[in-house]
Tab-separated table of C-alpha atoms and ligand atoms in Angstrom:
chain	number	residue	atom	x	y	z
A	33	UNK	CA	139.318	32.993	-16.899
A	34	UNK	CA	140.222	35.985	-19.073
A	35	UNK	CA	138.032	38.510	-17.252
A	36	UNK	CA	139.870	37.869	-13.983
A	37	UNK	CA	143.229	38.526	-15.630
A	38	UNK	CA	141.830	41.534	-17.431
A	39	UNK	CA	140.262	43.525	-14.618
A	40	UNK	CA	140.643	41.818	-11.250
A	41	UNK	CA	143.387	43.342	-9.124
A	42	UNK	CA	146.741	41.676	-8.625
A	43	UNK	CA	145.880	41.466	-4.922
A	44	UNK	CA	144.018	38.187	-5.444
A	45	UNK	CA	145.705	35.317	-3.612
A	46	UNK	CA	143.737	32.078	-3.157
A	47	UNK	CA	142.723	32.274	-6.830
A	48	UNK	CA	146.370	31.848	-7.761
A	49	UNK	CA	146.703	28.607	-5.827
A	50	UNK	CA	143.423	27.204	-7.155
A	51	UNK	CA	143.106	28.513	-10.727
A	52	UNK	CA	139.610	27.255	-11.549
A	53	UNK	CA	136.218	28.941	-11.747
A	54	UNK	CA	134.000	27.524	-9.006
A	55	UNK	CA	130.244	27.698	-9.187
A	56	UNK	CA	128.737	25.173	-6.801
A	57	UNK	CA	129.393	23.852	-3.331
A	58	UNK	CA	127.808	21.439	-0.917
A	59	UNK	CA	129.047	20.181	2.438
A	60	UNK	CA	132.750	19.463	2.128
A	61	UNK	CA	132.774	19.720	-1.664
A	62	UNK	CA	133.368	22.488	-4.184
A	63	UNK	CA	132.655	22.125	-7.907
A	64	UNK	CA	134.167	24.024	-10.823
A	65	UNK	CA	132.394	25.092	-13.996
A	66	UNK	CA	133.666	21.972	-15.778
A	67	UNK	CA	131.902	19.844	-13.180
A	68	UNK	CA	135.078	18.724	-11.389
A	69	UNK	CA	134.609	17.949	-7.717
A	70	UNK	CA	137.101	19.086	-5.056
A	71	UNK	CA	137.246	18.099	-1.428
A	72	UNK	CA	137.517	21.364	0.487
A	73	UNK	CA	140.117	21.385	3.267
A	74	UNK	CA	140.283	25.184	3.243
A	75	UNK	CA	136.618	25.874	4.007
A	76	UNK	CA	136.717	29.590	3.296
A	77	UNK	CA	139.756	29.945	5.582
A	78	UNK	CA	137.733	28.639	8.507
A	79	UNK	CA	134.450	30.326	7.621
A	80	UNK	CA	132.600	27.153	6.718
A	81	UNK	CA	132.910	25.037	9.854
A	82	UNK	CA	129.385	23.737	9.176
A	83	UNK	CA	130.082	23.055	5.481
A	84	UNK	CA	128.972	24.766	2.298
A	85	UNK	CA	125.243	25.442	1.954
A	86	UNK	CA	124.398	23.601	5.154
A	87	UNK	CA	120.844	22.363	4.397
A	88	UNK	CA	119.505	23.224	7.872
A	89	UNK	CA	120.648	26.838	7.603
A	90	UNK	CA	119.649	27.092	3.946
A	91	UNK	CA	116.052	26.231	4.749
A	92	UNK	CA	115.871	28.905	7.483
A	93	UNK	CA	117.481	31.474	5.218
A	94	UNK	CA	115.171	30.702	2.288
A	95	UNK	CA	112.122	30.966	4.577
A	96	UNK	CA	113.363	34.310	5.852
A	97	UNK	CA	113.950	35.637	2.325
A	98	UNK	CA	110.567	34.307	1.129
A	99	UNK	CA	108.893	36.193	3.967
A	100	UNK	CA	110.596	39.464	3.003
A	101	UNK	CA	112.670	39.445	6.171
A	102	UNK	CA	114.873	42.493	6.637
A	103	UNK	CA	118.178	42.123	4.829
A	104	UNK	CA	119.817	45.208	6.159
A	105	UNK	CA	118.751	47.441	8.989
A	106	UNK	CA	121.889	49.288	10.062
A	107	UNK	CA	122.048	48.581	13.781
A	108	UNK	CA	118.313	48.912	14.349
A	109	UNK	CA	116.639	46.243	16.432
A	110	UNK	CA	115.285	43.458	14.239
A	111	UNK	CA	113.530	40.252	15.185
A	112	UNK	CA	116.350	38.273	13.578
A	113	UNK	CA	118.988	40.071	15.649
A	114	UNK	CA	116.981	39.653	18.847
A	115	UNK	CA	116.576	35.934	18.233
A	116	UNK	CA	120.289	35.523	17.535
A	117	UNK	CA	121.134	37.336	20.784
A	118	UNK	CA	118.673	35.140	22.736
A	119	UNK	CA	120.157	31.958	21.304
A	120	UNK	CA	123.739	33.136	21.817
A	121	UNK	CA	123.054	34.132	25.409
A	122	UNK	CA	121.033	31.033	26.346
A	123	UNK	CA	123.052	28.354	24.548
A	124	UNK	CA	126.592	29.711	24.330
A	125	UNK	CA	127.208	32.237	27.102
A	126	UNK	CA	125.003	31.129	30.015
A	127	UNK	CA	125.896	27.407	30.005
A	128	UNK	CA	129.566	28.458	30.209
A	129	UNK	CA	128.901	30.893	33.025
A	130	UNK	CA	129.934	33.797	30.784
A	131	UNK	CA	128.504	37.274	31.150
A	132	UNK	CA	129.441	39.526	28.235
A	133	UNK	CA	127.984	42.399	26.236
A	134	UNK	CA	127.821	41.787	22.489
A	135	UNK	CA	128.997	44.469	20.084
A	136	UNK	CA	128.139	44.076	16.402
A	137	UNK	CA	131.051	45.542	14.481
A	138	UNK	CA	131.609	45.837	10.755
A	139	UNK	CA	131.326	42.294	9.398
A	140	UNK	CA	135.010	41.399	9.027
A	141	UNK	CA	137.382	39.939	11.561
A	142	UNK	CA	139.713	42.884	11.298
A	143	UNK	CA	136.942	45.295	12.238
A	144	UNK	CA	136.153	43.319	15.379
A	145	UNK	CA	139.858	43.447	16.286
A	146	UNK	CA	139.914	47.221	15.701
A	147	UNK	CA	136.963	47.601	18.062
A	148	UNK	CA	138.505	45.306	20.695
A	149	UNK	CA	141.749	47.284	20.710
A	150	UNK	CA	139.850	50.582	20.961
A	151	UNK	CA	137.898	49.282	23.951
A	152	UNK	CA	141.091	48.241	25.749
A	153	UNK	CA	142.735	51.578	25.019
A	154	UNK	CA	139.746	53.726	25.919
A	155	UNK	CA	138.947	51.880	29.131
A	156	UNK	CA	142.519	51.812	30.475
A	157	UNK	CA	143.736	55.119	29.044
A	158	UNK	CA	146.881	53.337	27.814
A	159	UNK	CA	147.884	52.968	24.158
A	160	UNK	CA	150.167	50.008	24.054
A	161	UNK	CA	148.778	46.587	23.085
A	162	UNK	CA	150.973	43.534	23.580
A	163	UNK	CA	150.834	41.203	20.596
A	164	UNK	CA	152.733	38.024	19.819
A	165	UNK	CA	155.249	36.828	17.266
A	166	UNK	CA	153.506	35.159	14.315
A	167	UNK	CA	150.124	36.527	15.392
A	168	UNK	CA	147.611	37.455	12.706
A	169	UNK	CA	144.764	39.806	13.509
A	170	UNK	CA	143.825	41.398	10.182
A	171	UNK	CA	145.152	43.969	7.760
A	172	UNK	CA	143.416	47.270	8.530
A	173	UNK	CA	145.894	49.660	10.133
A	174	UNK	CA	145.074	49.094	13.825
A	175	UNK	CA	144.931	45.333	13.576
A	176	UNK	CA	147.854	45.254	11.143
A	177	UNK	CA	149.978	46.789	13.880
A	178	UNK	CA	149.131	43.662	15.878
A	179	UNK	CA	149.844	41.308	12.955
A	180	UNK	CA	153.391	39.976	12.653
A	181	UNK	CA	153.684	39.014	9.001
A	182	UNK	CA	155.968	41.400	7.100
A	183	UNK	CA	154.304	40.697	3.732
A	184	UNK	CA	151.141	42.287	5.105
A	185	UNK	CA	152.849	44.899	7.271
A	186	UNK	CA	154.980	46.186	4.407
A	187	UNK	CA	151.846	47.201	2.512
A	188	UNK	CA	150.670	49.571	5.258
A	189	UNK	CA	152.326	52.628	3.786
A	190	UNK	CA	152.545	54.276	7.210
A	191	UNK	CA	154.238	53.336	10.439
A	192	UNK	CA	152.299	50.844	12.502
A	193	UNK	CA	152.071	52.015	16.059
A	194	UNK	CA	150.608	51.279	19.430
A	195	UNK	CA	151.719	47.672	19.788
A	196	UNK	CA	154.627	45.818	21.313
A	197	UNK	CA	155.527	42.308	20.216
A	198	UNK	CA	156.369	39.531	22.685
A	199	UNK	CA	157.443	35.943	22.005
A	200	UNK	CA	154.523	33.514	21.673
A	201	UNK	CA	154.494	30.224	23.537
A	202	UNK	CA	157.434	28.091	22.354
A	203	UNK	CA	159.055	30.893	20.335
A	204	UNK	CA	162.205	30.854	22.465
A	205	UNK	CA	162.301	27.071	22.669
A	206	UNK	CA	160.257	24.540	24.582
A	207	UNK	CA	161.936	25.219	27.906
A	208	UNK	CA	161.348	28.947	28.110
A	209	UNK	CA	158.100	30.274	29.507
A	210	UNK	CA	157.640	33.500	27.568
A	211	UNK	CA	154.984	34.731	30.007
A	212	UNK	CA	157.776	34.888	32.616
A	213	UNK	CA	159.605	37.237	30.254
A	214	UNK	CA	156.435	39.340	29.872
A	215	UNK	CA	156.072	39.423	33.639
A	216	UNK	CA	159.678	40.548	34.007
A	217	UNK	CA	159.502	43.411	31.507
A	218	UNK	CA	156.205	44.624	32.943
A	219	UNK	CA	157.666	44.600	36.442
A	220	UNK	CA	160.818	46.454	35.363
A	221	UNK	CA	160.304	50.205	35.122
A	222	UNK	CA	163.361	50.436	32.861
A	223	UNK	CA	162.401	47.651	30.438
A	224	UNK	CA	161.295	50.237	27.899
A	225	UNK	CA	157.885	48.618	27.450
A	226	UNK	CA	155.076	51.122	27.882
A	227	UNK	CA	152.286	50.037	30.220
A	228	UNK	CA	149.911	48.022	28.075
A	229	UNK	CA	146.175	48.537	27.731
A	230	UNK	CA	145.710	44.965	26.636
A	231	UNK	CA	147.211	41.794	25.321
A	232	UNK	CA	145.771	40.270	22.145
A	233	UNK	CA	146.422	36.624	21.447
A	234	UNK	CA	145.222	33.629	19.438
A	235	UNK	CA	145.112	30.360	21.376
A	236	UNK	CA	146.137	28.596	18.170
A	237	UNK	CA	147.808	30.834	15.616
A	238	UNK	CA	146.120	30.014	12.323
A	239	UNK	CA	147.813	32.201	9.720
A	240	UNK	CA	151.016	32.133	11.770
A	241	UNK	CA	151.481	28.392	11.186
A	242	UNK	CA	149.183	26.465	13.571
A	243	UNK	CA	151.204	27.322	16.660
A	244	UNK	CA	149.415	26.122	19.769
A	245	UNK	CA	149.550	27.974	23.071
A	246	UNK	CA	149.525	25.474	25.930
A	247	UNK	CA	146.778	25.726	28.530
A	248	UNK	CA	149.451	26.447	31.171
A	249	UNK	CA	150.831	29.310	29.092
A	250	UNK	CA	147.355	30.790	28.588
A	251	UNK	CA	146.610	30.579	32.308
A	252	UNK	CA	149.917	32.168	33.118
A	253	UNK	CA	149.266	34.923	30.567
A	254	UNK	CA	145.954	35.637	32.281
A	255	UNK	CA	147.703	35.785	35.662
A	256	UNK	CA	150.256	38.298	34.347
A	257	UNK	CA	147.464	40.393	32.801
A	258	UNK	CA	145.445	40.425	36.032
A	259	UNK	CA	148.500	41.310	38.105
A	260	UNK	CA	149.317	44.332	35.952
A	261	UNK	CA	145.736	45.453	35.247
A	262	UNK	CA	145.986	44.596	31.548
A	263	UNK	CA	142.947	43.477	29.574
A	264	UNK	CA	143.178	40.035	28.011
A	265	UNK	CA	141.783	39.923	24.472
A	266	UNK	CA	141.361	36.500	22.920
A	267	UNK	CA	141.115	36.698	19.139
A	268	UNK	CA	138.915	33.663	18.491
A	269	UNK	CA	138.100	34.605	14.923
A	270	UNK	CA	139.678	31.499	13.420
A	271	UNK	CA	140.106	29.184	16.415
A	272	UNK	CA	136.594	29.740	17.776
A	273	UNK	CA	133.159	28.410	16.758
A	274	UNK	CA	134.164	24.805	17.403
A	275	UNK	CA	137.391	24.609	15.416
A	276	UNK	CA	139.456	23.356	18.364
A	277	UNK	CA	136.642	21.222	19.809
A	278	UNK	CA	134.762	23.624	22.102
A	279	UNK	CA	132.753	26.652	21.031
A	280	UNK	CA	135.488	28.943	22.366
A	281	UNK	CA	139.068	27.825	21.898
A	282	UNK	CA	140.066	28.943	25.409
A	283	UNK	CA	137.519	26.795	27.269
A	284	UNK	CA	140.034	24.006	27.855
A	285	UNK	CA	142.376	26.499	29.579
A	286	UNK	CA	139.557	27.647	31.848
A	287	UNK	CA	140.505	31.301	31.402
A	288	UNK	CA	138.134	34.266	31.412
A	289	UNK	CA	139.140	36.795	28.748
A	290	UNK	CA	138.054	40.391	29.217
A	291	UNK	CA	137.353	40.780	25.506
A	292	UNK	CA	136.736	38.179	22.775
A	293	UNK	CA	136.548	38.625	19.023
A	294	UNK	CA	134.547	36.236	16.836
A	295	UNK	CA	133.847	36.186	13.103
A	296	UNK	CA	134.466	33.690	10.264
A	297	UNK	CA	132.225	30.699	11.147
A	298	UNK	CA	129.989	32.653	13.524
A	299	UNK	CA	127.519	33.383	10.702
A	300	UNK	CA	127.549	29.678	9.874
A	301	UNK	CA	126.815	30.023	6.181
A	302	UNK	CA	129.846	31.966	5.000
A	303	UNK	CA	127.987	35.246	5.469
A	304	UNK	CA	130.030	38.219	6.732
A	305	UNK	CA	129.505	38.683	10.460
A	306	UNK	CA	131.707	39.716	13.380
A	307	UNK	CA	131.223	40.530	17.037
A	308	UNK	CA	133.192	41.668	20.044
A	309	UNK	CA	132.249	40.257	23.430
A	310	UNK	CA	133.270	42.387	26.384
A	311	UNK	CA	132.816	42.161	30.126
A	312	UNK	CA	129.867	44.456	30.999
A	313	UNK	CA	132.016	46.968	32.903
A	314	UNK	CA	134.122	47.503	29.759
A	315	UNK	CA	131.144	48.576	27.682
A	316	UNK	CA	131.827	52.285	27.915
A	317	UNK	CA	131.098	53.023	24.257
A	318	UNK	CA	129.214	56.179	23.407
A	319	UNK	CA	126.465	55.657	20.814
A	320	UNK	CA	127.871	55.151	17.331
A	321	UNK	CA	131.489	55.699	18.390
A	322	UNK	CA	132.582	52.590	16.526
A	323	UNK	CA	129.982	52.434	13.784
A	324	UNK	CA	129.810	50.992	10.288
A	325	UNK	CA	127.033	50.568	7.750
A	326	UNK	CA	127.147	46.788	7.638
A	327	UNK	CA	126.690	45.921	11.290
A	328	UNK	CA	123.278	44.444	10.700
A	329	UNK	CA	123.660	41.478	8.359
A	330	UNK	CA	120.312	39.927	9.191
A	331	UNK	CA	120.871	36.925	6.918
A	332	UNK	CA	123.874	36.094	9.094
A	333	UNK	CA	121.754	36.472	12.258
A	334	UNK	CA	119.369	33.845	10.861
A	335	UNK	CA	122.079	31.345	9.942
A	336	UNK	CA	124.133	32.027	13.087
A	337	UNK	CA	121.101	31.267	15.245
A	338	UNK	CA	120.404	28.128	13.204
A	339	UNK	CA	124.026	27.029	13.787
A	340	UNK	CA	123.735	27.560	17.533
A	341	UNK	CA	120.362	25.801	17.772
A	342	UNK	CA	121.395	22.874	15.629
A	343	UNK	CA	124.978	22.266	16.741
A	344	UNK	CA	125.384	23.818	20.168
A	345	UNK	CA	122.216	22.912	22.079
A	346	UNK	CA	124.131	20.047	23.690
A	347	UNK	CA	127.710	18.777	23.715
A	348	UNK	CA	127.392	16.082	21.041
A	349	UNK	CA	128.850	18.252	18.257
A	350	UNK	CA	131.836	19.235	20.429
A	351	UNK	CA	132.447	15.567	21.270
A	352	UNK	CA	132.337	14.684	17.566
A	353	UNK	CA	134.889	17.394	16.708
A	354	UNK	CA	137.252	16.141	19.409
A	355	UNK	CA	136.875	12.603	18.141
A	356	UNK	CA	137.652	13.632	14.560
A	357	UNK	CA	140.508	15.807	15.829
A	358	UNK	CA	142.019	12.790	17.544
A	359	UNK	CA	141.874	10.886	14.262
A	360	UNK	CA	143.553	13.791	12.414
A	361	UNK	CA	146.322	13.950	15.060
A	362	UNK	CA	147.031	10.251	14.780
A	363	UNK	CA	147.139	10.367	10.988
A	364	UNK	CA	149.371	13.445	10.852
A	365	UNK	CA	151.749	12.035	13.456
A	366	UNK	CA	152.074	8.849	11.401
A	367	UNK	CA	152.620	10.817	8.170
A	368	UNK	CA	155.383	13.039	9.581
A	369	UNK	CA	157.081	10.003	11.060
A	370	UNK	CA	157.024	8.123	7.790
A	371	UNK	CA	158.066	10.873	5.356
A	372	UNK	CA	159.619	13.715	7.355
A	373	UNK	CA	162.966	12.149	8.252
A	374	UNK	CA	162.444	13.428	11.764
A	375	UNK	CA	162.189	17.031	10.531
A	376	UNK	CA	158.475	17.419	9.744
A	377	UNK	CA	156.202	18.014	12.725
A	378	UNK	CA	152.457	17.678	13.237
A	379	UNK	CA	150.942	20.482	15.263
A	380	UNK	CA	147.525	21.762	16.243
A	381	UNK	CA	144.491	21.141	18.387
A	382	UNK	CA	141.066	19.659	17.589
A	383	UNK	CA	140.258	20.146	13.904
A	384	UNK	CA	142.841	22.925	13.630
A	385	UNK	CA	145.987	21.091	12.626
A	386	UNK	CA	148.932	21.254	10.297
A	387	UNK	CA	152.090	19.620	9.084
A	388	UNK	CA	155.177	21.781	9.419
A	389	UNK	CA	157.217	20.954	6.316
A	390	UNK	CA	160.127	23.200	7.354
A	391	UNK	CA	160.180	25.145	4.099
A	392	UNK	CA	157.622	26.839	1.924
A	393	UNK	CA	158.695	25.275	-1.361
A	394	UNK	CA	158.068	21.792	-0.033
A	395	UNK	CA	154.728	22.718	1.531
A	396	UNK	CA	153.693	24.523	-1.672
A	397	UNK	CA	154.613	21.537	-3.835
A	398	UNK	CA	152.538	19.315	-1.547
A	399	UNK	CA	149.409	21.493	-1.688
A	400	UNK	CA	149.813	21.895	-5.457
A	401	UNK	CA	150.036	18.160	-5.908
A	402	UNK	CA	147.020	17.664	-3.607
A	403	UNK	CA	145.023	20.108	-5.731
A	404	UNK	CA	145.799	18.097	-8.859
A	405	UNK	CA	144.362	15.111	-6.988
A	406	UNK	CA	141.135	16.974	-6.177
A	407	UNK	CA	141.855	18.453	-2.746
A	408	UNK	CA	141.806	22.130	-1.859
A	409	UNK	CA	144.249	22.740	0.961
A	410	UNK	CA	146.430	25.769	1.779
A	411	UNK	CA	149.607	26.599	3.624
A	412	UNK	CA	150.220	29.058	6.428
A	413	UNK	CA	153.137	30.262	8.532
A	414	UNK	CA	155.860	32.871	8.096
A	415	UNK	CA	157.279	31.065	5.058
A	416	UNK	CA	154.046	29.299	4.068
A	417	UNK	CA	155.762	26.178	5.354
A	418	UNK	CA	152.817	24.582	7.168
A	419	UNK	CA	150.195	22.530	5.321
A	420	UNK	CA	147.044	23.606	7.088
A	421	UNK	CA	144.106	21.233	7.583
A	422	UNK	CA	140.956	23.317	7.931
A	423	UNK	CA	138.159	21.132	6.600
A	424	UNK	CA	134.517	21.674	7.596
A	425	UNK	CA	133.851	20.233	11.053
A	426	UNK	CA	130.806	18.423	9.678
A	427	UNK	CA	132.884	16.426	7.185
A	428	UNK	CA	132.043	12.718	7.036
A	429	UNK	CA	134.613	10.328	8.482
A	430	UNK	CA	134.987	8.802	5.045
A	431	UNK	CA	135.846	12.105	3.365
A	432	UNK	CA	138.126	13.128	6.204
A	433	UNK	CA	140.080	9.947	5.636
A	434	UNK	CA	140.021	10.478	1.878
A	435	UNK	CA	141.393	14.033	2.168
A	436	UNK	CA	144.209	12.988	4.476
A	437	UNK	CA	144.989	10.080	2.136
A	438	UNK	CA	145.387	12.599	-0.698
A	439	UNK	CA	147.785	14.735	1.357
A	440	UNK	CA	149.728	11.633	2.342
A	441	UNK	CA	150.073	10.587	-1.276
A	442	UNK	CA	151.143	14.127	-2.251
A	443	UNK	CA	153.749	14.178	0.536
A	444	UNK	CA	155.026	10.769	-0.478
A	445	UNK	CA	155.481	11.868	-4.101
A	446	UNK	CA	156.997	15.265	-3.311
A	447	UNK	CA	159.382	13.883	-0.686
A	448	UNK	CA	160.492	11.081	-3.012
A	449	UNK	CA	161.917	13.764	-5.345
A	450	UNK	CA	163.913	15.407	-2.529
A	451	UNK	CA	167.437	14.314	-1.710
A	452	UNK	CA	166.766	14.980	1.943
A	453	UNK	CA	164.200	16.761	4.080
A	454	UNK	CA	165.502	20.116	5.334
A	455	UNK	CA	166.146	20.520	9.030
A	456	UNK	CA	164.419	23.141	11.114
A	457	UNK	CA	166.893	25.856	12.102
A	458	UNK	CA	167.545	25.903	15.815
A	459	UNK	CA	168.257	29.559	16.516
A	460	UNK	CA	169.535	28.689	19.941
A	461	UNK	CA	172.243	26.498	18.499
A	462	UNK	CA	175.048	28.969	17.651
A	463	UNK	CA	176.365	27.172	14.597
A	464	UNK	CA	172.981	26.586	12.997
A	465	UNK	CA	171.808	30.117	13.629
A	466	UNK	CA	174.918	31.609	12.019
A	467	UNK	CA	174.483	29.526	8.887
A	468	UNK	CA	170.728	30.108	8.592
B	611	PLP	C1	142.799	35.184	14.226
B	611	PLP	C2	142.351	36.119	13.141
B	611	PLP	N1	142.024	37.376	13.467
B	611	PLP	C3	141.609	38.250	12.542
B	611	PLP	C4	141.495	37.889	11.219
B	611	PLP	C5	141.037	38.883	10.197
B	611	PLP	O1	139.765	38.552	9.729
B	611	PLP	P1	139.274	39.151	8.347
B	611	PLP	O2	140.101	38.537	7.271
B	611	PLP	O3	137.823	38.745	8.259
B	611	PLP	O4	139.440	40.620	8.425
B	611	PLP	C6	141.832	36.584	10.831
B	611	PLP	C7	141.763	36.157	9.431
B	611	PLP	O5	142.284	35.168	9.010
B	611	PLP	C8	142.274	35.678	11.817
B	611	PLP	O6	142.616	34.427	11.524
């Protein structure tokens, strides 16, 4: 471990929570150099929906490498890219009645978000992008302006401009429809909110603490956007690629975003890959305007196509995710009921779920204890107060149960040491808010 302490930057984060050296992985398991096995409920922060070293993709990738397939070709046309586009169009877009142009951006989520925001701004001629409380869209300067978390924002070193934050669904309490507030400020010429180019939103906020936008809220958001000529950008980088049950997380809401960002599990194998999907009339890019050397990760094209062919040729995979998601919901509901003294909550959709433990110390103690028991699981949320279940979607039922059992045991032990479980602050209750 010494070399990491000696020369790897202090910026490392996951390595601090899981201080082992890992050297092997398969399916839902990671192994360290001492041969210890860990069940992986982090899955590369949602990059490994199809598991580590998925054998189907591995075979395709090895064949491609053995045949001296192109590794890198800038954005030149390659057979691998063409075949990915065919598969994506035929098996993902067309069956859903979706007509979009595909832009290959630099291979990180944040770069896709940068491109999406540029498109909205350039097409509408407006600068302002509406973003939501607790949203996370990346840490490069444009996307960081859309990200809420102050830990990340404080590192920018310059002012973060061009965005305006609005309350996400549920932020002002269950009874307040925050899209009505958006509608009001956009309709009021003295509200002080500049006319937006676009709205960027996650349907389930991953880093923000597994906050779910209801289908009604998403539909209403789309209606407000349409009414005011604002482009709706769905950031599906973490919630997409099956995580919530469908390929796109917004399918259940039946909305039609103008722009969509995808990354993380799109490559299937943990290989860097990101795209922006835009309605054809929005594709006003001039050649190379948003370029980047690594827009042609051909290995990722191979594994992304394999993922689409293998898992998305029919709806059986989606059905399986929903089934497993139902099991996770039931288990988490039972756990919060048993140990949370009415203060813990289970939240999420599909295989994108979490337990809100009210405070970060509790959640951290739970994930630390789970790690000692052989489970890799992280927290998210403003105060890292949500234990976030993000296991590979291909996990066996047996290992899914085993992982949740470990978390349950960890919660039981951690909560047993607490005098009482802290209450969530209700900011709309005067007394509580003053004492918070
Ligand atoms: C919704 C969302 N958007 C954007 C990003 C940024 O992606 P990346 O870390 O690949 O830049 C993330 C990363 O967690 C994300 O969850």
